[in-house]
GROMACS .gro file of C-alpha atoms in nm:
model
  221
    1MET     CA    1  11.445   9.633   8.112
    2THR     CA    2  11.427   9.360   8.370
    3LYS     CA    3  11.586   9.534   8.695
    4LYS     CA    4  11.384   9.842   8.856
    5ILE     CA    5  11.564  10.166   8.905
    6LYS     CA    6  11.579  10.248   9.265
    7LEU     CA    7  11.502  10.604   9.382
    8ASP     CA    8  11.579  10.712   9.717
    9ILE     CA    9  11.411  11.046   9.768
   10ILE     CA   10  11.545  11.199  10.106
   11SER     CA   11  11.326  11.478  10.220
   12ASP     CA   12  11.130  11.638  10.494
   13VAL     CA   13  10.729  11.701  10.469
   14VAL     CA   14  10.765  12.067  10.532
   15CYS     CA   15  11.019  12.143  10.290
   16PRO     CA   16  10.850  12.327   9.996
   17TRP     CA   17  11.116  12.238   9.740
   18CYS     CA   18  11.100  11.906   9.809
   19ILE     CA   19  10.767  11.850   9.688
   20ILE     CA   20  10.839  12.083   9.373
   21GLY     CA   21  11.139  11.837   9.284
   22TYR     CA   22  10.938  11.550   9.320
   23LYS     CA   23  10.710  11.698   9.075
   24HIS     CA   24  10.958  11.757   8.856
   25LEU     CA   25  11.100  11.378   8.891
   26GLU     CA   26  10.743  11.262   8.837
   27ALA     CA   27  10.691  11.451   8.524
   28ALA     CA   28  11.027  11.299   8.378
   29ILE     CA   29  10.898  10.952   8.487
   30VAL     CA   30  10.571  11.005   8.305
   31GLU     CA   31  10.761  11.156   7.986
   32LEU     CA   32  10.976  10.823   7.971
   33ASN     CA   33  10.685  10.590   8.059
   34LEU     CA   34  10.886  10.444   8.353
   35GLN     CA   35  10.601  10.447   8.585
   36GLU     CA   36  10.609  10.046   8.604
   37GLN     CA   37  11.026  10.057   8.613
   38VAL     CA   38  11.112  10.284   8.902
   39GLU     CA   39  11.096  10.184   9.258
   40ILE     CA   40  11.073  10.498   9.511
   41GLU     CA   41  11.145  10.498   9.862
   42TRP     CA   42  11.096  10.810  10.068
   43GLN     CA   43  11.381  10.840  10.344
   44PRO     CA   44  11.380  11.082  10.623
   45PHE     CA   45  11.577  11.387  10.698
   46GLU     CA   46  11.437  11.652  10.963
   47LEU     CA   47  11.530  12.009  10.861
   48ASN     CA   48  11.492  12.094  11.234
   49PRO     CA   49  11.527  11.810  11.450
   50ASP     CA   50  11.522  12.041  11.785
   51MET     CA   51  11.218  12.214  11.676
   52PRO     CA   52  10.982  12.241  11.993
   53ALA     CA   53  10.623  12.060  12.017
   54GLU     CA   54  10.463  12.407  11.971
   55GLY     CA   55  10.646  12.464  11.655
   56GLU     CA   56  10.777  12.803  11.555
   57GLU     CA   57  10.604  13.107  11.327
   58LEU     CA   58  10.761  13.066  10.982
   59ARG     CA   59  10.867  13.414  10.937
   60ALA     CA   60  11.050  13.413  11.252
   61HIS     CA   61  11.210  13.109  11.166
   62VAL     CA   62  11.352  13.182  10.832
   63ALA     CA   63  11.477  13.520  10.957
   64ARG     CA   64  11.676  13.329  11.255
   65LYS     CA   65  11.791  13.057  11.034
   66TYR     CA   66  11.872  13.226  10.702
   67GLY     CA   67  11.858  13.598  10.799
   68SER     CA   68  11.548  13.670  10.574
   69SER     CA   69  11.355  13.985  10.566
   70LYS     CA   70  10.987  14.019  10.543
   71ALA     CA   71  11.039  14.109  10.164
   72ASP     CA   72  11.277  13.835  10.097
   73SER     CA   73  11.005  13.570  10.283
   74ASP     CA   74  10.758  13.748  10.044
   75LYS     CA   75  10.971  13.672   9.724
   76ALA     CA   76  11.043  13.303   9.817
   77ARG     CA   77  10.681  13.245   9.876
   78ASP     CA   78  10.561  13.378   9.568
   79ASN     CA   79  10.855  13.181   9.388
   80ILE     CA   80  10.779  12.851   9.540
   81ALA     CA   81  10.392  12.918   9.462
   82GLN     CA   82  10.435  12.967   9.101
   83ALA     CA   83  10.702  12.653   9.071
   84GLY     CA   84  10.438  12.456   9.233
   85ALA     CA   85  10.163  12.586   9.024
   86GLU     CA   86  10.323  12.502   8.735
   87TYR     CA   87  10.312  12.107   8.842
   88GLY     CA   88   9.962  12.107   8.974
   89PHE     CA   89  10.078  12.148   9.361
   90ASN     CA   90   9.878  12.474   9.567
   91PHE     CA   91  10.099  12.634   9.807
   92ASN     CA   92   9.874  12.823  10.020
   93TYR     CA   93  10.102  13.028  10.264
   94PHE     CA   94   9.920  13.226  10.526
   95ASP     CA   95  10.052  13.490  10.772
   96ASP     CA   96  10.080  13.280  11.122
   97MET     CA   97  10.177  12.943  10.943
   98LYS     CA   98  10.428  12.773  11.159
   99ILE     CA   99  10.737  12.507  11.092
  100VAL     CA  100  10.688  12.220  11.306
  101ASN     CA  101  10.818  11.897  11.431
  102THR     CA  102  10.836  11.610  11.160
  103LEU     CA  103  10.981  11.323  11.343
  104ASP     CA  104  10.632  11.156  11.414
  105ALA     CA  105  10.561  11.207  11.038
  106HIS     CA  106  10.864  11.015  10.904
  107VAL     CA  107  10.804  10.743  11.145
  108LEU     CA  108  10.445  10.683  11.008
  109LEU     CA  109  10.600  10.721  10.642
  110ASP     CA  110  10.846  10.439  10.747
  111TYR     CA  111  10.556  10.247  10.852
  112ALA     CA  112  10.385  10.349  10.539
  113HIS     CA  113  10.628  10.197  10.331
  114GLN     CA  114  10.609   9.866  10.496
  115ILE     CA  115  10.259   9.862  10.391
  116GLY     CA  116  10.311   9.969  10.024
  117VAL     CA  117  10.119  10.361  10.034
  118GLN     CA  118  10.410  10.553  10.158
  119THR     CA  119  10.442  10.778   9.833
  120GLU     CA  120  10.023  10.846   9.893
  121LEU     CA  121  10.104  10.922  10.232
  122LYS     CA  122  10.381  11.153  10.140
  123MET     CA  123  10.154  11.336   9.866
  124ARG     CA  124   9.918  11.349  10.137
  125LEU     CA  125  10.133  11.539  10.420
  126PHE     CA  126  10.249  11.753  10.202
  127SER     CA  127   9.906  11.893  10.111
  128ALA     CA  128   9.790  11.883  10.453
  129PHE     CA  129  10.086  12.113  10.539
  130PHE     CA  130  10.123  12.377  10.243
  131THR     CA  131   9.787  12.350  10.113
  132GLU     CA  132   9.537  12.296  10.390
  133HIS     CA  133   9.675  12.465  10.667
  134LYS     CA  134   9.733  12.151  10.856
  135ASP     CA  135   9.953  12.097  11.174
  136VAL     CA  136  10.156  11.768  11.080
  137SER     CA  137  10.329  11.736  11.427
  138LYS     CA  138  10.011  11.672  11.579
  139ARG     CA  139   9.926  11.265  11.609
  140ASP     CA  140   9.571  11.340  11.548
  141VAL     CA  141   9.643  11.513  11.244
  142LEU     CA  142   9.902  11.235  11.130
  143ILE     CA  143   9.634  10.958  11.204
  144LYS     CA  144   9.361  11.161  10.989
  145GLU     CA  145   9.567  11.190  10.689
  146ALA     CA  146   9.690  10.826  10.701
  147GLU     CA  147   9.333  10.703  10.731
  148ALA     CA  148   9.307  10.919  10.392
  149VAL     CA  149   9.528  10.670  10.208
  150GLY     CA  150   9.414  10.338  10.379
  151ILE     CA  151   9.601  10.332  10.702
  152THR     CA  152   9.377  10.258  10.983
  153ALA     CA  153   9.407  10.473  11.299
  154GLU     CA  154   9.479  10.135  11.495
  155GLN     CA  155   9.785  10.087  11.275
  156SER     CA  156   9.889  10.447  11.300
  157GLN     CA  157   9.879  10.469  11.673
  158MET     CA  158  10.073  10.125  11.697
  159ALA     CA  159  10.340  10.256  11.464
  160LEU     CA  160  10.365  10.596  11.636
  161SER     CA  161  10.405  10.429  11.986
  162ASN     CA  162  10.662  10.170  11.843
  163ASP     CA  163  10.996  10.252  11.970
  164GLU     CA  164  11.180  10.039  11.726
  165LEU     CA  165  11.051  10.221  11.431
  166ARG     CA  166  11.107  10.542  11.579
  167SER     CA  167  11.493  10.436  11.654
  168ARG     CA  168  11.501  10.283  11.273
  169VAL     CA  169  11.389  10.644  11.166
  170LYS     CA  170  11.667  10.829  11.363
  171THR     CA  171  11.936  10.570  11.232
  172LEU     CA  172  11.835  10.616  10.890
  173GLU     CA  173  11.856  10.994  10.942
  174ALA     CA  174  12.223  10.966  11.091
  175GLN     CA  175  12.299  10.684  10.769
  176TRP     CA  176  12.229  10.968  10.517
  177LYS     CA  177  12.373  11.258  10.690
  178LYS     CA  178  12.691  11.030  10.730
  179MET     CA  179  12.700  10.940  10.355
  180GLY     CA  180  12.703  11.303  10.300
  181VAL     CA  181  12.339  11.420  10.262
  182SER     CA  182  12.334  11.771  10.421
  183GLY     CA  183  12.037  11.912  10.200
  184VAL     CA  184  11.715  11.838  10.051
  185PRO     CA  185  11.558  11.727   9.823
  186THR     CA  186  11.818  11.468   9.751
  187VAL     CA  187  11.734  11.193   9.528
  188ILE     CA  188  11.973  10.889   9.505
  189PHE     CA  189  11.997  10.640   9.184
  190ASN     CA  190  12.048  10.306   9.253
  191ARG     CA  191  12.223  10.384   9.559
  192THR     CA  192  12.519  10.508   9.285
  193SER     CA  193  12.475  10.854   9.230
  194ALA     CA  194  12.262  11.150   9.362
  195LEU     CA  195  12.129  11.484   9.272
  196THR     CA  196  12.029  11.747   9.535
  197GLY     CA  197  11.809  12.030   9.509
  198ALA     CA  198  11.489  12.044   9.307
  199GLN     CA  199  11.637  11.980   8.971
  200PRO     CA  200  11.439  12.063   8.628
  201LYS     CA  201  11.247  11.808   8.475
  202GLU     CA  202  11.500  11.771   8.183
  203THR     CA  203  11.777  11.706   8.435
  204PHE     CA  204  11.590  11.421   8.597
  205LYS     CA  205  11.480  11.270   8.212
  206GLN     CA  206  11.873  11.290   8.128
  207VAL     CA  207  11.995  11.117   8.416
  208LEU     CA  208  11.713  10.841   8.394
  209GLN     CA  209  11.768  10.792   8.027
  210GLU     CA  210  12.137  10.716   8.088
  211LEU     CA  211  12.038  10.440   8.366
  212LEU     CA  212  11.820  10.308   8.102
  213ASP     CA  213  12.077  10.304   7.828
  214GLN     CA  214  12.340  10.142   8.082
  215GLU     CA  215  12.083   9.858   8.129
  216GLU     CA  216  12.019   9.820   7.784
  217ASN     CA  217  12.379   9.772   7.698
  218SER     CA  218  12.471   9.550   7.984
  219ASN     CA  219  12.195   9.318   7.846
  220THR     CA  220  12.308   9.313   7.506
  221ALA     CA  221  12.694   9.277   7.612
   0.00000   0.00000   0.00000
């Protein structure tokens, strides 16, 4: 295969199904031995773009947004934790957990893409929020997590204060919504087809295999 498969993954770092979906996709890529044949770019999507700086208690948030009861919330957390554990991700929910604003996280992720460590930072932020009880809306937290993947504090501060970068992220968010993306995770394959939701590993394998077959057929035609 000469041309890499381009995967745009539209997601938010406070979306539990986004990390579960990615783990399914990652497993499909590994089973097909495509690690060197895919190019992943994480695209910004804010589940709650109007979330204030202080955030919102998670149970209150899901009750307000989705009408979920405490029993519904507990069941959802159990299901999510089990789904994550199957692929080695630890969801560590706690009673006073808050949902937070993620714009700064997306700004830093856009910068991380420019220097080649975007997936590493995305994984770090998923773990920071869901496993380690960290507030990923706070700049000092983001800077510390970025340092763990090789981004210096100076680089992070520069990115977070860059108005052009912030404007670019907002433009990208608007672009994906205009193209019809209304839920995450959404994985777009070669900018031609898409799957929304935390699809099973086998579904991702099927789509990737079809793309491989198409490429092989075009090379032999």
